[in-house]
mmCIF file of C-alpha atoms and ligand atoms in Angstrom:
data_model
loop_
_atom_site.group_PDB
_atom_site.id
_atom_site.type_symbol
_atom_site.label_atom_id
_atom_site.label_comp_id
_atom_site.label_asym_id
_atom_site.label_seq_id
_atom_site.Cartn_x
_atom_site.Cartn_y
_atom_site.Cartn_z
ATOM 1 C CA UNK A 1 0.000 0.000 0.000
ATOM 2 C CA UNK A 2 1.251 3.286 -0.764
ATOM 3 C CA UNK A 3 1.829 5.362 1.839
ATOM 4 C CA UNK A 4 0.685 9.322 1.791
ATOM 5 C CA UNK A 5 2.777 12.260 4.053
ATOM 6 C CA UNK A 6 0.342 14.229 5.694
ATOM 7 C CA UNK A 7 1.391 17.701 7.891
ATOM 8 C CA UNK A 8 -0.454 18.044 10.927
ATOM 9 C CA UNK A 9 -0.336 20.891 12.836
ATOM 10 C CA UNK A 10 -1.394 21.057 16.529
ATOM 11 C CA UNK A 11 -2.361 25.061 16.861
ATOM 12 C CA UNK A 12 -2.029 26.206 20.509
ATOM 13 C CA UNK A 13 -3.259 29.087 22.336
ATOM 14 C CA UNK A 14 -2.369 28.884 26.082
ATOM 15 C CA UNK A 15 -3.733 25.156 27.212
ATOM 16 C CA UNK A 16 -5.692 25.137 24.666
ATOM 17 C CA UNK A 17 -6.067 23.411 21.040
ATOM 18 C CA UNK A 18 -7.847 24.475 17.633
ATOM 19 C CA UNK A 19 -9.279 20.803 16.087
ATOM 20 C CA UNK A 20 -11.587 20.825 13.050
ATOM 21 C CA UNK A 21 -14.381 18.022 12.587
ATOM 22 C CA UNK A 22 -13.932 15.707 9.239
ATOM 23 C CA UNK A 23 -16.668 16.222 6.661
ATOM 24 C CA UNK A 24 -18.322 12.420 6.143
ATOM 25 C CA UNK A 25 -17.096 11.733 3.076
ATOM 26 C CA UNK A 26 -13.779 11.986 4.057
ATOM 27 C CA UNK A 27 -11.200 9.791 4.817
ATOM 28 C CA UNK A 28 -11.928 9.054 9.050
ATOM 29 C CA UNK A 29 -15.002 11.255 8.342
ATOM 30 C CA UNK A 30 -17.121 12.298 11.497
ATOM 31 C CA UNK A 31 -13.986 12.184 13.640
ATOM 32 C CA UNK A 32 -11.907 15.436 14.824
ATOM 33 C CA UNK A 33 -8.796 15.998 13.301
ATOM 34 C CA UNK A 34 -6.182 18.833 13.764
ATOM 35 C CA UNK A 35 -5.873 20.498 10.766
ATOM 36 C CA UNK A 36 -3.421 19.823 7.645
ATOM 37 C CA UNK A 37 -2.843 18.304 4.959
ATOM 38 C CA UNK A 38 -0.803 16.281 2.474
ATOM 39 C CA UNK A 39 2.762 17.162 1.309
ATOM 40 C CA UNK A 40 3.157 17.779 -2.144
ATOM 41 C CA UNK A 41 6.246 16.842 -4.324
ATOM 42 C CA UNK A 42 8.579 19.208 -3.742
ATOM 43 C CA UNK A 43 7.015 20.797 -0.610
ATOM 44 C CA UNK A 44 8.724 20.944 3.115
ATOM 45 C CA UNK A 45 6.238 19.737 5.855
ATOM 46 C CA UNK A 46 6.920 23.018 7.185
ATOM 47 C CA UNK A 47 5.858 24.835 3.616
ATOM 48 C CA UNK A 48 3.074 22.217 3.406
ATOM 49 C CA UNK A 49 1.492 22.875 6.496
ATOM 50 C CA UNK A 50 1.280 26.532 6.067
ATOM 51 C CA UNK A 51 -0.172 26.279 2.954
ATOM 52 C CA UNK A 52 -3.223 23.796 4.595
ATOM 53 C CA UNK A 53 -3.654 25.763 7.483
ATOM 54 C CA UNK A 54 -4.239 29.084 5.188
ATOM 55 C CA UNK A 55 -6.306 26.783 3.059
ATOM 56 C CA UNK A 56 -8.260 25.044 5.887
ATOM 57 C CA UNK A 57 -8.209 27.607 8.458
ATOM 58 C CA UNK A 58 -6.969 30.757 7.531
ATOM 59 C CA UNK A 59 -3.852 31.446 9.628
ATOM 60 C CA UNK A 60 -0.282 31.914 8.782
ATOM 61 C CA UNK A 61 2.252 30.269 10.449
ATOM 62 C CA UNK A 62 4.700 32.454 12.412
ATOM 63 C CA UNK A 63 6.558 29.816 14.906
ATOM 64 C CA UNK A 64 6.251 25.762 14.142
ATOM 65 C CA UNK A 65 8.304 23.599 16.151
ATOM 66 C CA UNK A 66 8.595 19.715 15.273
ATOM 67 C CA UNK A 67 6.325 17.414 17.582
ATOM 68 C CA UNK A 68 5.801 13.804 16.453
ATOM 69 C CA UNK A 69 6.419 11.532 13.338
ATOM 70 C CA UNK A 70 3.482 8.892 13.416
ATOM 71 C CA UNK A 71 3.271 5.661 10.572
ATOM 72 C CA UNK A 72 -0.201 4.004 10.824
ATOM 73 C CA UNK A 73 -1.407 2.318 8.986
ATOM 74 C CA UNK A 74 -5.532 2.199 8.620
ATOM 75 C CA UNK A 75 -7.610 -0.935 6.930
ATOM 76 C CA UNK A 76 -7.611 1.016 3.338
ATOM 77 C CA UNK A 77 -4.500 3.725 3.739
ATOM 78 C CA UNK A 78 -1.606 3.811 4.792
ATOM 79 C CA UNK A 79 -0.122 7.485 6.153
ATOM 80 C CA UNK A 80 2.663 9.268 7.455
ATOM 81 C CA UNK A 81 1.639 12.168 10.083
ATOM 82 C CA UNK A 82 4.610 14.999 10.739
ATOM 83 C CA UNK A 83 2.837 16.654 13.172
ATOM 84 C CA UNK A 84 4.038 20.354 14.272
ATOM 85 C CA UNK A 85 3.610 21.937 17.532
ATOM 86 C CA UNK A 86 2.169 25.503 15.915
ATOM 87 C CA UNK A 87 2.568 28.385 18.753
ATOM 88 C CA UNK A 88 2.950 30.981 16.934
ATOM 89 C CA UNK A 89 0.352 32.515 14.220
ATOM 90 C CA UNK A 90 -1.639 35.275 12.391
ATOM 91 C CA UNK A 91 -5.066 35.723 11.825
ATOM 92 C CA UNK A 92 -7.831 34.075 13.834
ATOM 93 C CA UNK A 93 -8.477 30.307 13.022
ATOM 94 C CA UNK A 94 -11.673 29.518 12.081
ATOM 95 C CA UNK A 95 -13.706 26.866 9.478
ATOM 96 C CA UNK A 96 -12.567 28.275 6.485
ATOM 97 C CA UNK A 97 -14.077 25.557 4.356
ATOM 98 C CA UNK A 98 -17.158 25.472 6.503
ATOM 99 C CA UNK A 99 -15.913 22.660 8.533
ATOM 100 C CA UNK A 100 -17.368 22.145 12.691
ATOM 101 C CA UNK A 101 -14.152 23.812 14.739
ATOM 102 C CA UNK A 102 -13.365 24.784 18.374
ATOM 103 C CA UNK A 103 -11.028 25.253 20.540
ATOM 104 C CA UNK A 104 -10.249 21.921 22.959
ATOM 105 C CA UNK A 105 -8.761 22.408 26.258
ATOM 106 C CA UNK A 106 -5.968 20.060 27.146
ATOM 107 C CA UNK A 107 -7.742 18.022 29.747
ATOM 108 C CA UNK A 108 -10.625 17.212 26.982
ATOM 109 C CA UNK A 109 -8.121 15.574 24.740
ATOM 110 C CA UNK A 110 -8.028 12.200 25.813
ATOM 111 C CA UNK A 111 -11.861 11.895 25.138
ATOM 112 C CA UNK A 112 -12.453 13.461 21.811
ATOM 113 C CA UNK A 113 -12.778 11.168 19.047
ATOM 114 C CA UNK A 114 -9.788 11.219 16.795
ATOM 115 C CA UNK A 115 -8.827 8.712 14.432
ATOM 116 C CA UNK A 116 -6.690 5.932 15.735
ATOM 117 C CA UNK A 117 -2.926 7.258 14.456
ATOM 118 C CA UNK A 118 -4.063 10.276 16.861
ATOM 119 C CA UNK A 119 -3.250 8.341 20.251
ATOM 120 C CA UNK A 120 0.347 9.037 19.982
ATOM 121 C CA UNK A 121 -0.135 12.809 19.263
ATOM 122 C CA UNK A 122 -2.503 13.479 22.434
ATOM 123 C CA UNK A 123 0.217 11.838 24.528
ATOM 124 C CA UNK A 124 2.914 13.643 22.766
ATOM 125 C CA UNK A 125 1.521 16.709 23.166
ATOM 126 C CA UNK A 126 0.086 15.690 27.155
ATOM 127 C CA UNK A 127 4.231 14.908 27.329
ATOM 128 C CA UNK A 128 5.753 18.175 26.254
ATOM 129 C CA UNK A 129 3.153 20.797 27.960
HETATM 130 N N1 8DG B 1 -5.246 16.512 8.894
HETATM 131 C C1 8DG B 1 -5.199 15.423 9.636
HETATM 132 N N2 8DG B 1 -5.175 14.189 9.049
HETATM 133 C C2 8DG B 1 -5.141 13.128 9.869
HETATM 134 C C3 8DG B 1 -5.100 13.255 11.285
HETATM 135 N N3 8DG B 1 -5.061 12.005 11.816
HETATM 136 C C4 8DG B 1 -5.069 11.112 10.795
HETATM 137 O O1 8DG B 1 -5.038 9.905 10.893
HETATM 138 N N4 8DG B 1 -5.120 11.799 9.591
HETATM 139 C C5 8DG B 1 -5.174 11.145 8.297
HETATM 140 C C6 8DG B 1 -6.572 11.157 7.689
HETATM 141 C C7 8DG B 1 -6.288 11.189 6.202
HETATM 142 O O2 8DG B 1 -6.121 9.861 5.755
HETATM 143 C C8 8DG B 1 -4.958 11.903 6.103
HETATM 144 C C9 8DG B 1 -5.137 13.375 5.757
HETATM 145 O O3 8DG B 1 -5.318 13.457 4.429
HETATM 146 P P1 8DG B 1 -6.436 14.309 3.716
HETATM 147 O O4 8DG B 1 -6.946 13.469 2.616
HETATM 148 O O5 8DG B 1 -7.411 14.898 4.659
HETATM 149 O O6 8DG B 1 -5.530 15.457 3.164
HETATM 150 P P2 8DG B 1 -6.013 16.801 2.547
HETATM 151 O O7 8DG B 1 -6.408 17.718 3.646
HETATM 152 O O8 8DG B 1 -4.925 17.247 1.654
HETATM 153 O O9 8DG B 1 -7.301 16.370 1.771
HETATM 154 P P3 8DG B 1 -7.638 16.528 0.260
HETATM 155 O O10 8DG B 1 -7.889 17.983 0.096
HETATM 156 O O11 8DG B 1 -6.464 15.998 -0.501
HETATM 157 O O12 8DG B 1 -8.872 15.675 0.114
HETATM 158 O O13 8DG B 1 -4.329 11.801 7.382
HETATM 159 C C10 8DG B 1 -5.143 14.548 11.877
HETATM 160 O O14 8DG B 1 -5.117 14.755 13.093
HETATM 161 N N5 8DG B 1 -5.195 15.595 11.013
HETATM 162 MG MG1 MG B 2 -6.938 18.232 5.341
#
């Protein structure tokens, strides 16, 4: 199976966390994701994710730092997560493609319904803060 390189990036204000809800025909659909994207040929995961999250969300990255690399692999995909810790930003996330946002607090993390490869990132991020 052919595996795709996705850039995640975990947006933080304070102790909280900016996670977008997958439309239902996606991918995972119905489950929270934080936002991102794949990398294109040619692309950093750094110039990657600030392209999604200006696509998806309308911010610009200012400060990313390197988090977690994740390989799952799901029943029909296989996928590479480079997830970045994003503190810094401009503009005001929001559902720029219409998608169901909010802002998570860190102690709601462990219940919200992520897909599976997402286990690692919550205690990642539970790790480092
Ligand atoms: N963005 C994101 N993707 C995740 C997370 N966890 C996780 O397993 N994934 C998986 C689901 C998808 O298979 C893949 C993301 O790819 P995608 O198809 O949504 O990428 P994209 O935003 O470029 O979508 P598209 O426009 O190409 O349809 O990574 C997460 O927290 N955030
Ligand atoms: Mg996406």
């Amino acid at each position: 199976m052919k595996q795709v390189h996705v850039a995640v990036g975990v947006v933080r204000r304070e102790s909280t966390f900016f996670i977008c809800k997958r439309a239902d025909h996606q991918h995972q659909g119905g489950k929270w994701e934080f936002p991102g994207g794949k990398v294109e040929t040619g692309e950093t995961v750094e110039q990657a994710l600030n392209r999604e999250l200006r696509e998806e969300i309308g911010i610009s990255i200012t400060a990313s730092t390197p988090l977690i690399e994740i390989a799952h692999e799901y029943t029909e995909k296989r996928v590479l997560l480079s997830v970045l810790l994003v503190h810094k930003f401009s503009g005001e996330p929001f559902g720029k493609e219409g998608q169901i946002h909010r802002w998570a607090d860190i102690g709601e993390l462990n219940d919200i319904d992520f897909p599976d490869a997402n286990v690692a990132i919550v205690e990642a991020i539970l790790d480092t803060l």
